[in-house]
mmCIF file of C-alpha atoms in Angstrom:
data_model
loop_
_atom_site.group_PDB
_atom_site.id
_atom_site.type_symbol
_atom_site.label_atom_id
_atom_site.label_comp_id
_atom_site.label_asym_id
_atom_site.label_seq_id
_atom_site.Cartn_x
_atom_site.Cartn_y
_atom_site.Cartn_z
ATOM 1 C CA MET F 44 -14.983 12.069 26.316
ATOM 2 C CA SER F 45 -15.488 13.031 30.131
ATOM 3 C CA GLN F 46 -18.801 14.094 30.946
ATOM 4 C CA ALA F 47 -17.979 14.891 34.205
ATOM 5 C CA SER F 48 -15.793 15.154 35.078
ATOM 6 C CA GLY F 49 -4.156 -17.444 39.169
ATOM 7 C CA ASN F 50 -2.717 -17.582 35.786
ATOM 8 C CA GLY F 51 -3.966 -19.317 32.929
ATOM 9 C CA ASP F 52 -3.349 -22.040 30.902
ATOM 10 C CA SER F 53 -4.273 -20.571 27.558
ATOM 11 C CA ASP F 54 -1.217 -20.404 24.850
ATOM 12 C CA ASP F 55 -1.829 -16.625 24.795
ATOM 13 C CA GLN F 56 0.901 -16.807 28.070
ATOM 14 C CA THR F 57 3.565 -16.863 25.174
ATOM 15 C CA ASN F 58 3.068 -13.162 24.786
ATOM 16 C CA ALA F 59 4.764 -12.261 27.944
ATOM 17 C CA LYS F 60 7.709 -14.159 26.833
ATOM 18 C CA LEU F 61 8.188 -11.891 23.674
ATOM 19 C CA PRO F 62 10.370 -10.734 22.068
ATOM 20 C CA ARG F 63 12.632 -13.976 22.294
ATOM 21 C CA ARG F 64 10.137 -15.539 20.034
ATOM 22 C CA HIS F 65 7.457 -14.918 17.865
ATOM 23 C CA VAL F 66 4.379 -17.457 17.958
ATOM 24 C CA LEU F 67 1.873 -17.962 15.120
ATOM 25 C CA ARG F 68 -1.668 -18.906 16.746
ATOM 26 C CA THR F 69 -3.884 -21.320 14.288
ATOM 27 C CA ALA F 70 -6.338 -18.051 14.274
ATOM 28 C CA GLY F 71 -7.565 -17.801 10.735
ATOM 29 C CA ALA F 72 -7.636 -14.192 9.805
ATOM 30 C CA GLY F 73 -5.209 -13.950 13.425
ATOM 31 C CA ALA F 74 -2.151 -14.820 11.293
ATOM 32 C CA LEU F 75 -2.386 -12.226 9.251
ATOM 33 C CA GLY F 76 -1.078 -8.647 10.044
ATOM 34 C CA LEU F 77 0.873 -10.076 12.848
ATOM 35 C CA GLY F 78 3.030 -7.317 14.356
ATOM 36 C CA LEU F 79 5.145 -8.210 17.723
ATOM 37 C CA GLY F 80 8.228 -7.036 18.688
ATOM 38 C CA GLY F 81 9.012 -4.904 15.913
ATOM 39 C CA VAL F 82 7.691 -7.347 13.379
ATOM 40 C CA ALA F 83 4.773 -7.095 11.016
ATOM 41 C CA LEU F 84 3.643 -10.185 8.803
ATOM 42 C CA THR F 85 1.495 -8.727 6.066
ATOM 43 C CA ALA F 86 -0.122 -10.982 3.509
ATOM 44 C CA VAL F 87 0.927 -11.666 0.269
ATOM 45 C CA THR F 88 -0.586 -13.567 -2.670
ATOM 46 C CA LEU F 89 1.714 -15.826 -4.162
ATOM 47 C CA ARG F 90 0.610 -17.549 -7.348
ATOM 48 C CA GLY F 91 -0.622 -20.951 -5.913
ATOM 49 C CA GLY F 92 -3.628 -18.539 -4.214
ATOM 50 C CA ALA F 93 -3.149 -18.782 -0.426
ATOM 51 C CA PRO F 94 -2.129 -15.451 1.169
ATOM 52 C CA GLN F 95 1.083 -16.318 2.624
ATOM 53 C CA PRO F 96 2.909 -14.175 5.523
ATOM 54 C CA GLN F 97 5.827 -11.774 5.064
ATOM 55 C CA ALA F 98 7.717 -10.522 7.556
ATOM 56 C CA THR F 99 8.433 -6.271 7.253
ATOM 57 C CA SER F 100 10.320 -4.522 9.899
ATOM 58 C CA LEU F 101 9.010 -1.953 12.465
ATOM 59 C CA PRO F 102 10.799 0.375 14.853
ATOM 60 C CA THR F 103 11.203 -0.531 18.369
ATOM 61 C CA PRO F 104 8.939 2.452 20.503
ATOM 62 C CA GLU F 105 11.272 4.591 21.851
ATOM 63 C CA ALA F 106 9.996 8.216 21.694
ATOM 64 C CA LEU F 107 7.911 9.917 24.193
ATOM 65 C CA GLY F 108 4.963 8.139 24.879
ATOM 66 C CA SER F 109 6.501 4.384 25.051
ATOM 67 C CA VAL F 110 7.225 2.495 28.296
ATOM 68 C CA GLY F 111 10.423 3.286 28.439
ATOM 69 C CA GLN F 112 9.397 7.239 28.804
ATOM 70 C CA ALA F 113 7.002 6.763 30.970
ATOM 71 C CA PRO F 114 7.322 8.301 34.458
ATOM 72 C CA HIS F 115 6.889 6.349 37.722
ATOM 73 C CA LEU F 116 5.698 2.941 36.647
ATOM 74 C CA PRO F 117 4.729 0.441 39.358
ATOM 75 C CA ALA F 118 7.892 -1.669 40.723
ATOM 76 C CA GLY F 119 8.645 -4.489 38.146
ATOM 77 C CA PHE F 120 6.575 -3.027 35.330
ATOM 78 C CA THR F 121 9.175 -3.492 33.053
ATOM 79 C CA LYS F 122 9.521 -7.113 33.934
ATOM 80 C CA THR F 123 6.054 -7.830 33.200
ATOM 81 C CA PHE F 124 5.438 -5.246 30.337
ATOM 82 C CA THR F 125 6.892 -4.128 26.723
ATOM 83 C CA ASP F 126 5.152 -2.250 24.170
ATOM 84 C CA ARG F 127 5.674 -2.812 20.666
ATOM 85 C CA PHE F 128 4.335 -1.513 16.762
ATOM 86 C CA VAL F 129 1.565 -3.300 15.377
ATOM 87 C CA GLN F 130 0.428 -2.535 11.692
ATOM 88 C CA ALA F 131 -3.383 -3.070 11.848
ATOM 89 C CA ASN F 132 -6.280 -1.810 9.679
ATOM 90 C CA GLY F 133 -3.780 0.324 7.875
ATOM 91 C CA ILE F 134 -2.486 1.811 10.778
ATOM 92 C CA ARG F 135 0.711 1.389 13.228
ATOM 93 C CA GLN F 136 -0.649 1.013 16.204
ATOM 94 C CA HIS F 137 1.074 1.513 19.479
ATOM 95 C CA VAL F 138 0.443 -1.371 22.431
ATOM 96 C CA VAL F 139 1.999 -2.094 25.806
ATOM 97 C CA VAL F 140 1.636 -6.117 26.510
ATOM 98 C CA GLY F 141 2.376 -8.604 29.364
ATOM 99 C CA GLY F 142 1.383 -11.013 31.797
ATOM 100 C CA GLU F 143 -0.152 -14.762 31.511
ATOM 101 C CA GLY F 144 -3.768 -15.985 30.858
ATOM 102 C CA PRO F 145 -6.922 -15.220 28.316
ATOM 103 C CA PRO F 146 -6.740 -11.917 26.685
ATOM 104 C CA LEU F 147 -8.023 -8.279 28.126
ATOM 105 C CA LEU F 148 -7.709 -5.873 26.003
ATOM 106 C CA LEU F 149 -7.753 -1.870 27.858
ATOM 107 C CA ILE F 150 -9.006 0.892 26.008
ATOM 108 C CA HIS F 151 -8.194 4.267 27.108
ATOM 109 C CA GLY F 152 -10.201 7.574 27.224
ATOM 110 C CA TRP F 153 -9.179 11.089 26.235
ATOM 111 C CA PRO F 154 -7.073 12.901 26.931
ATOM 112 C CA GLU F 155 -4.951 10.290 27.999
ATOM 113 C CA THR F 156 -3.089 6.917 26.779
ATOM 114 C CA TRP F 157 -2.221 3.743 27.688
ATOM 115 C CA TYR F 158 -0.713 4.970 30.436
ATOM 116 C CA ALA F 159 -3.962 5.807 32.320
ATOM 117 C CA TRP F 160 -4.095 1.955 32.919
ATOM 118 C CA ARG F 161 -0.453 1.667 34.594
ATOM 119 C CA LEU F 162 -1.640 1.095 38.364
ATOM 120 C CA VAL F 163 -4.135 -1.880 37.358
ATOM 121 C CA MET F 164 -1.987 -3.706 35.045
ATOM 122 C CA PRO F 165 0.777 -5.175 37.314
ATOM 123 C CA ALA F 166 -2.506 -6.979 38.966
ATOM 124 C CA LEU F 167 -4.526 -7.828 35.988
ATOM 125 C CA ALA F 168 -1.352 -9.485 34.312
ATOM 126 C CA ARG F 169 -1.458 -12.144 36.961
ATOM 127 C CA HIS F 170 -4.030 -13.624 35.267
ATOM 128 C CA PHE F 171 -4.765 -11.941 31.984
ATOM 129 C CA THR F 172 -2.731 -11.032 28.977
ATOM 130 C CA VAL F 173 -3.180 -7.823 29.120
ATOM 131 C CA ILE F 174 -3.173 -5.338 26.025
ATOM 132 C CA ALA F 175 -3.425 -1.343 26.323
ATOM 133 C CA VAL F 176 -3.815 -0.085 23.127
ATOM 134 C CA ASP F 177 -3.319 3.867 22.339
ATOM 135 C CA GLN F 178 -6.133 4.587 20.459
ATOM 136 C CA ARG F 179 -5.661 5.994 16.779
ATOM 137 C CA GLY F 180 -4.841 9.665 16.539
ATOM 138 C CA ILE F 181 -3.152 9.389 20.554
ATOM 139 C CA GLY F 182 -0.081 8.982 22.049
ATOM 140 C CA LEU F 183 2.481 6.925 19.253
ATOM 141 C CA THR F 184 -0.753 5.437 17.347
ATOM 142 C CA ASP F 185 -0.556 6.679 14.047
ATOM 143 C CA ASN F 186 -2.749 9.838 13.566
ATOM 144 C CA PRO F 187 -4.681 9.776 10.081
ATOM 145 C CA LYS F 188 -6.713 12.468 9.205
ATOM 146 C CA SER F 189 -9.985 10.140 8.719
ATOM 147 C CA GLY F 190 -11.393 7.048 10.866
ATOM 148 C CA TYR F 191 -12.455 7.952 14.180
ATOM 149 C CA ASP F 192 -16.005 7.037 13.940
ATOM 150 C CA THR F 193 -16.625 4.087 16.441
ATOM 151 C CA ARG F 194 -17.111 1.696 13.626
ATOM 152 C CA THR F 195 -13.907 1.864 11.993
ATOM 153 C CA LEU F 196 -12.193 2.806 15.576
ATOM 154 C CA ALA F 197 -13.564 -0.679 16.693
ATOM 155 C CA ARG F 198 -12.331 -2.461 13.421
ATOM 156 C CA ASP F 199 -8.948 -0.849 14.507
ATOM 157 C CA MET F 200 -8.980 -3.100 17.808
ATOM 158 C CA VAL F 201 -10.545 -6.014 15.883
ATOM 159 C CA THR F 202 -7.490 -6.204 13.340
ATOM 160 C CA LEU F 203 -5.147 -5.803 16.291
ATOM 161 C CA MET F 204 -6.171 -8.830 18.452
ATOM 162 C CA ASP F 205 -6.204 -10.679 14.916
ATOM 163 C CA ALA F 206 -2.808 -9.513 14.672
ATOM 164 C CA LEU F 207 -1.670 -10.620 18.041
ATOM 165 C CA GLY F 208 -3.840 -13.952 17.641
ATOM 166 C CA HIS F 209 -6.570 -13.484 19.760
ATOM 167 C CA GLN F 210 -10.230 -14.334 18.520
ATOM 168 C CA ARG F 211 -12.147 -13.718 21.306
ATOM 169 C CA PHE F 212 -10.997 -11.534 24.244
ATOM 170 C CA ALA F 213 -12.202 -9.121 27.252
ATOM 171 C CA VAL F 214 -12.370 -5.558 27.090
ATOM 172 C CA VAL F 215 -12.570 -2.720 29.221
ATOM 173 C CA GLY F 216 -13.169 0.784 27.955
ATOM 174 C CA HIS F 217 -12.850 4.078 29.837
ATOM 175 C CA ASP F 218 -14.016 7.586 28.484
ATOM 176 C CA THR F 219 -14.169 7.659 24.910
ATOM 177 C CA GLY F 220 -13.033 4.244 25.286
ATOM 178 C CA MET F 221 -16.543 3.165 26.638
ATOM 179 C CA PRO F 222 -18.105 4.292 23.008
ATOM 180 C CA ILE F 223 -15.331 2.535 21.144
ATOM 181 C CA ALA F 224 -15.784 -0.606 23.330
ATOM 182 C CA TYR F 225 -19.369 -0.764 22.898
ATOM 183 C CA ALA F 226 -19.112 -0.453 19.695
ATOM 184 C CA LEU F 227 -16.895 -3.526 19.386
ATOM 185 C CA ALA F 228 -19.235 -5.468 21.225
ATOM 186 C CA ALA F 229 -22.125 -4.741 19.390
ATOM 187 C CA ASP F 230 -19.942 -4.728 15.715
ATOM 188 C CA HIS F 231 -18.356 -7.830 16.371
ATOM 189 C CA PRO F 232 -20.207 -9.646 19.298
ATOM 190 C CA GLU F 233 -18.335 -13.216 18.355
ATOM 191 C CA ARG F 234 -15.183 -11.689 19.512
ATOM 192 C CA VAL F 235 -16.155 -10.072 23.033
ATOM 193 C CA ALA F 236 -16.536 -12.461 25.770
ATOM 194 C CA ARG F 237 -17.319 -9.429 28.503
ATOM 195 C CA LEU F 238 -17.528 -5.991 28.449
ATOM 196 C CA ALA F 239 -16.543 -3.116 31.019
ATOM 197 C CA VAL F 240 -16.891 0.416 30.556
ATOM 198 C CA ALA F 241 -16.394 3.280 32.792
ATOM 199 C CA GLU F 242 -17.460 6.968 32.715
ATOM 200 C CA ALA F 243 -18.762 7.959 29.468
ATOM 201 C CA PHE F 244 -21.991 8.692 27.623
ATOM 202 C CA LEU F 245 -22.813 6.900 24.280
ATOM 203 C CA PRO F 246 -23.569 9.152 21.228
ATOM 204 C CA ALA F 247 -27.619 9.114 20.278
ATOM 205 C CA VAL F 248 -28.303 6.639 23.184
ATOM 206 C CA THR F 249 -27.688 8.655 26.433
ATOM 207 C CA PRO F 250 -29.700 11.592 27.116
ATOM 208 C CA LEU F 251 -27.950 14.978 26.896
ATOM 209 C CA PRO F 252 -28.629 18.172 28.904
ATOM 210 C CA PRO F 253 -29.524 21.090 26.871
ATOM 211 C CA LEU F 254 -27.143 23.407 25.284
ATOM 212 C CA VAL F 255 -27.779 26.036 28.195
ATOM 213 C CA GLY F 256 -27.762 24.225 31.276
ATOM 214 C CA THR F 257 -26.209 24.799 34.966
ATOM 215 C CA ALA F 258 -23.094 26.256 35.275
ATOM 216 C CA GLN F 259 -21.826 23.078 36.563
ATOM 217 C CA ALA F 260 -22.995 21.051 33.902
ATOM 218 C CA ASN F 261 -21.312 23.801 31.582
ATOM 219 C CA ASN F 262 -18.034 23.392 33.377
ATOM 220 C CA ARG F 263 -18.246 19.244 33.095
ATOM 221 C CA LEU F 264 -19.694 19.084 29.213
ATOM 222 C CA TRP F 265 -18.202 22.545 27.364
ATOM 223 C CA HIS F 266 -15.282 20.695 25.801
ATOM 224 C CA ILE F 267 -17.283 18.326 24.331
ATOM 225 C CA PRO F 268 -19.044 20.739 21.340
ATOM 226 C CA PHE F 269 -15.631 22.714 21.692
ATOM 227 C CA ASN F 270 -13.695 19.089 20.662
ATOM 228 C CA ARG F 271 -15.869 18.881 17.344
ATOM 229 C CA LEU F 272 -14.334 22.116 16.073
ATOM 230 C CA THR F 273 -12.511 22.043 12.935
ATOM 231 C CA ASP F 274 -9.878 24.079 13.385
ATOM 232 C CA VAL F 275 -10.199 27.172 16.091
ATOM 233 C CA ASN F 276 -9.760 24.752 18.712
ATOM 234 C CA GLU F 277 -6.122 23.866 17.578
ATOM 235 C CA GLN F 278 -5.124 27.323 16.736
ATOM 236 C CA LEU F 279 -6.582 28.150 20.572
ATOM 237 C CA VAL F 280 -5.166 25.334 22.523
ATOM 238 C CA ARG F 281 -1.314 25.080 20.948
ATOM 239 C CA GLY F 282 1.178 26.420 22.742
ATOM 240 C CA ARG F 283 -1.497 26.774 25.824
ATOM 241 C CA GLU F 284 -1.934 22.713 26.292
ATOM 242 C CA ASN F 285 -0.757 23.005 30.027
ATOM 243 C CA ILE F 286 -3.872 25.273 30.246
ATOM 244 C CA TYR F 287 -6.500 23.162 28.286
ATOM 245 C CA PHE F 288 -5.736 19.736 29.701
ATOM 246 C CA GLY F 289 -4.505 20.720 32.777
ATOM 247 C CA TRP F 290 -8.007 22.116 33.616
ATOM 248 C CA GLN F 291 -9.750 18.836 32.378
ATOM 249 C CA PHE F 292 -7.651 16.736 34.463
ATOM 250 C CA ALA F 293 -8.142 19.238 37.495
ATOM 251 C CA THR F 294 -11.963 19.581 37.484
ATOM 252 C CA LYS F 295 -13.042 16.372 36.630
ATOM 253 C CA ALA F 296 -11.040 14.362 39.538
ATOM 254 C CA VAL F 297 -12.159 14.108 42.958
ATOM 255 C CA ARG F 298 -8.587 12.773 44.007
ATOM 256 C CA LYS F 299 -6.187 14.847 42.358
ATOM 257 C CA LEU F 300 -3.926 13.640 39.831
ATOM 258 C CA PRO F 301 -0.429 13.307 40.511
ATOM 259 C CA ASP F 302 1.369 16.358 38.870
ATOM 260 C CA TYR F 303 3.848 14.304 36.992
ATOM 261 C CA ALA F 304 0.902 12.458 35.400
ATOM 262 C CA VAL F 305 -0.599 15.388 34.224
ATOM 263 C CA ASP F 306 2.637 16.912 32.695
ATOM 264 C CA TYR F 307 3.192 13.770 30.859
ATOM 265 C CA TYR F 308 -0.368 13.619 29.321
ATOM 266 C CA VAL F 309 0.607 17.535 28.471
ATOM 267 C CA ARG F 310 3.889 16.558 27.199
ATOM 268 C CA ILE F 311 2.439 14.063 24.330
ATOM 269 C CA LEU F 312 -0.137 16.234 23.498
ATOM 270 C CA ALA F 313 2.429 19.013 22.371
ATOM 271 C CA SER F 314 4.832 16.910 20.911
ATOM 272 C CA HIS F 315 3.956 17.653 17.408
ATOM 273 C CA HIS F 316 1.671 19.391 15.467
ATOM 274 C CA ASP F 317 -0.819 16.898 14.172
ATOM 275 C CA ALA F 318 -1.449 15.793 18.165
ATOM 276 C CA LEU F 319 -4.029 17.947 18.622
ATOM 277 C CA ARG F 320 -6.328 17.199 15.477
ATOM 278 C CA GLY F 321 -5.548 13.571 16.500
ATOM 279 C CA SER F 322 -6.661 13.803 20.041
ATOM 280 C CA PHE F 323 -9.720 15.775 18.567
ATOM 281 C CA GLY F 324 -10.714 13.108 16.151
ATOM 282 C CA TRP F 325 -13.356 11.361 18.115
ATOM 283 C CA TYR F 326 -15.215 14.456 19.018
ATOM 284 C CA ARG F 327 -15.282 14.911 14.686
ATOM 285 C CA ALA F 328 -16.791 11.893 13.849
ATOM 286 C CA LEU F 329 -19.911 12.823 16.611
ATOM 287 C CA ASP F 330 -22.038 12.566 13.796
ATOM 288 C CA THR F 331 -20.885 9.438 11.907
ATOM 289 C CA THR F 332 -20.856 7.424 15.309
ATOM 290 C CA SER F 333 -24.213 8.769 16.516
ATOM 291 C CA ALA F 334 -26.068 7.579 13.078
ATOM 292 C CA GLN F 335 -24.006 4.265 13.819
ATOM 293 C CA ASP F 336 -25.055 4.065 17.506
ATOM 294 C CA GLN F 337 -28.805 4.419 16.453
ATOM 295 C CA GLN F 338 -28.449 1.191 14.282
ATOM 296 C CA ARG F 339 -26.383 -0.871 17.077
ATOM 297 C CA LYS F 340 -29.123 0.055 19.845
ATOM 298 C CA LYS F 341 -31.720 -2.016 17.721
ATOM 299 C CA SER F 342 -30.080 -5.169 18.841
ATOM 300 C CA PRO F 343 -28.981 -5.476 22.383
ATOM 301 C CA LEU F 344 -26.229 -6.663 23.778
ATOM 302 C CA THR F 345 -26.494 -10.026 25.370
ATOM 303 C CA LEU F 346 -22.987 -10.695 26.967
ATOM 304 C CA PRO F 347 -22.391 -9.564 30.231
ATOM 305 C CA VAL F 348 -21.669 -5.905 31.348
ATOM 306 C CA LEU F 349 -20.092 -3.709 33.956
ATOM 307 C CA ALA F 350 -20.752 -0.232 34.675
ATOM 308 C CA ILE F 351 -18.356 1.845 36.155
ATOM 309 C CA GLY F 352 -19.135 5.664 37.542
ATOM 310 C CA GLY F 353 -17.272 7.481 40.189
ATOM 311 C CA ALA F 354 -19.627 8.673 42.865
ATOM 312 C CA GLY F 355 -18.256 12.464 42.092
ATOM 313 C CA SER F 356 -18.532 12.204 38.488
ATOM 314 C CA LEU F 357 -21.368 10.250 36.458
ATOM 315 C CA GLY F 358 -22.120 7.533 39.147
ATOM 316 C CA GLU F 359 -25.354 4.995 38.037
ATOM 317 C CA SER F 360 -25.928 7.234 34.916
ATOM 318 C CA VAL F 361 -23.039 5.003 33.391
ATOM 319 C CA ALA F 362 -25.552 1.684 34.251
ATOM 320 C CA GLY F 363 -28.317 4.130 33.061
ATOM 321 C CA THR F 364 -26.847 3.998 29.473
ATOM 322 C CA MET F 365 -25.627 0.754 29.305
ATOM 323 C CA LYS F 366 -29.284 -0.246 30.246
ATOM 324 C CA LEU F 367 -30.625 1.073 26.701
ATOM 325 C CA VAL F 368 -28.081 -0.832 24.983
ATOM 326 C CA ALA F 369 -27.784 -4.013 26.883
ATOM 327 C CA ARG F 370 -29.590 -6.999 28.806
ATOM 328 C CA ASP F 371 -27.000 -8.018 31.410
ATOM 329 C CA VAL F 372 -26.008 -5.353 33.209
ATOM 330 C CA ARG F 373 -23.804 -4.808 36.487
ATOM 331 C CA SER F 374 -23.356 -1.465 38.083
ATOM 332 C CA VAL F 375 -20.261 -0.314 40.381
ATOM 333 C CA VAL F 376 -19.812 3.749 41.781
ATOM 334 C CA ILE F 377 -16.745 4.258 43.700
ATOM 335 C CA PRO F 378 -17.142 6.414 46.620
ATOM 336 C CA GLY F 379 -15.017 9.658 46.911
ATOM 337 C CA THR F 380 -13.764 9.317 42.838
ATOM 338 C CA GLY F 381 -14.020 11.316 40.133
ATOM 339 C CA HIS F 382 -13.954 11.110 36.598
ATOM 340 C CA TRP F 383 -10.236 9.400 36.085
ATOM 341 C CA VAL F 384 -11.389 6.046 38.091
ATOM 342 C CA ALA F 385 -8.568 4.073 37.289
ATOM 343 C CA GLU F 386 -5.702 6.447 38.130
ATOM 344 C CA GLU F 387 -7.825 7.855 41.264
ATOM 345 C CA ALA F 388 -9.113 4.702 42.595
ATOM 346 C CA PRO F 389 -6.942 1.987 41.162
ATOM 347 C CA GLN F 390 -7.582 -0.583 43.910
ATOM 348 C CA GLU F 391 -11.443 -0.214 43.777
ATOM 349 C CA VAL F 392 -11.196 -0.372 39.780
ATOM 350 C CA LEU F 393 -9.204 -3.267 40.238
ATOM 351 C CA ALA F 394 -11.239 -5.497 42.716
ATOM 352 C CA ALA F 395 -14.719 -4.974 40.621
ATOM 353 C CA LEU F 396 -12.552 -6.284 37.336
ATOM 354 C CA THR F 397 -11.279 -9.101 39.202
ATOM 355 C CA THR F 398 -14.888 -10.286 40.267
ATOM 356 C CA PHE F 399 -16.399 -9.303 37.112
ATOM 357 C CA LEU F 400 -13.894 -10.880 34.787
ATOM 358 C CA ALA F 401 -13.296 -14.291 37.442
ATOM 359 C CA PRO F 402 -15.676 -16.152 35.295
ATOM 360 C CA TYR F 403 -14.279 -15.321 31.911
ATOM 361 C CA ARG F 404 -10.430 -16.428 33.485
ATOM 362 C CA ASP F 405 -12.025 -19.648 34.957
ATOM 363 C CA GLN F 406 -13.888 -20.701 31.600
ATOM 364 C CA ALA F 407 -10.389 -20.080 29.701
ATOM 365 C CA ARG F 408 -8.393 -22.031 32.054
ATOM 366 C CA SER F 409 -10.801 -25.089 31.701
ATOM 367 C CA THR F 410 -10.383 -24.411 27.797
ATOM 368 C CA GLN F 411 -8.102 -26.577 26.016
ATOM 369 C CA PRO F 412 -5.131 -24.455 24.366
ATOM 370 C CA ARG F 413 -5.046 -23.587 20.462
ATOM 371 C CA ALA F 414 -1.873 -25.046 18.710
ATOM 372 C CA THR F 415 1.087 -23.047 17.947
ATOM 373 C CA ALA F 416 3.341 -22.980 14.942
ATOM 374 C CA THR F 417 6.721 -21.277 15.981
ATOM 375 C CA LEU F 418 8.076 -18.821 13.576
ATOM 376 C CA GLY F 419 11.675 -18.613 15.110
ATOM 377 C CA THR F 420 13.670 -18.193 18.213
#
């Protein structure tokens, strides 16, 4: 969406041990649709009435976009994190999971994937069970032709966390991940403990500049109406992905992203015919999302919110947006940083998240772990 551009004691730590065993938590709906380590559990109703889980096989992620194909991961990354497919909300979602402690869901932005979080994930995994997901339509997650409004995208996240056995969790969203994370907290307030967002606007909430504005504003915003087009954008970008997406990454950064990272994102976006369509899906659903946000903002969020902006990008305006829809907003502006905050300034982002999430982490430590039932070894 770019406008400018200590260990926990909860049983959630069992995720870090997968795929050696699968654990079914006593989490109500979370037991249905469980998909871990290449296994999905779907509900089937027996003659007796109650739904019972039935195992079905999912492939192991190995293609471009998987952990095994990701370049220059931090040292020890693959010892902590594994990726898998999870069947949830009618689509196959790709997630990278690792760590110990209360669950923390990371939602990337456009045109990135889970890989955007790679530099902060290892440190976060010391205190949290980290779940980095590919959004619907992006990376290795399915790219259906519909379902890109934020109500559906938030439902993707809820059913994913159900499948992983997490009933309450913290969320961090960047760029298009920010309006998805906001919708998740607004539509499912009982599920989200804390919300951190970075570098985006909210449709129908954030005041937007005029159609014809300054050259600087045009450079930052022109991709939004372009991405909303029905077909011609795909025709213009296909075969020129390095030009279009390379320009996006270069012009919205203060601290230049490494060439290997930009190349990795571009190769994913050029990897198959429907990759571009899926990446534009969020923008094409903006009218629907705007109508949804009009309703959401009538009930301000009451949970704690952290708004992160890059000083060379949206800065304090991220907090300004969130103050229109939430009552408890803290702001962090990172100096010398552009739009891609988690990649340009991972240490600063990590420091802000660590401070903000500490009460959530500490509260989870003090609570009794939920009971577990082993499905198999």
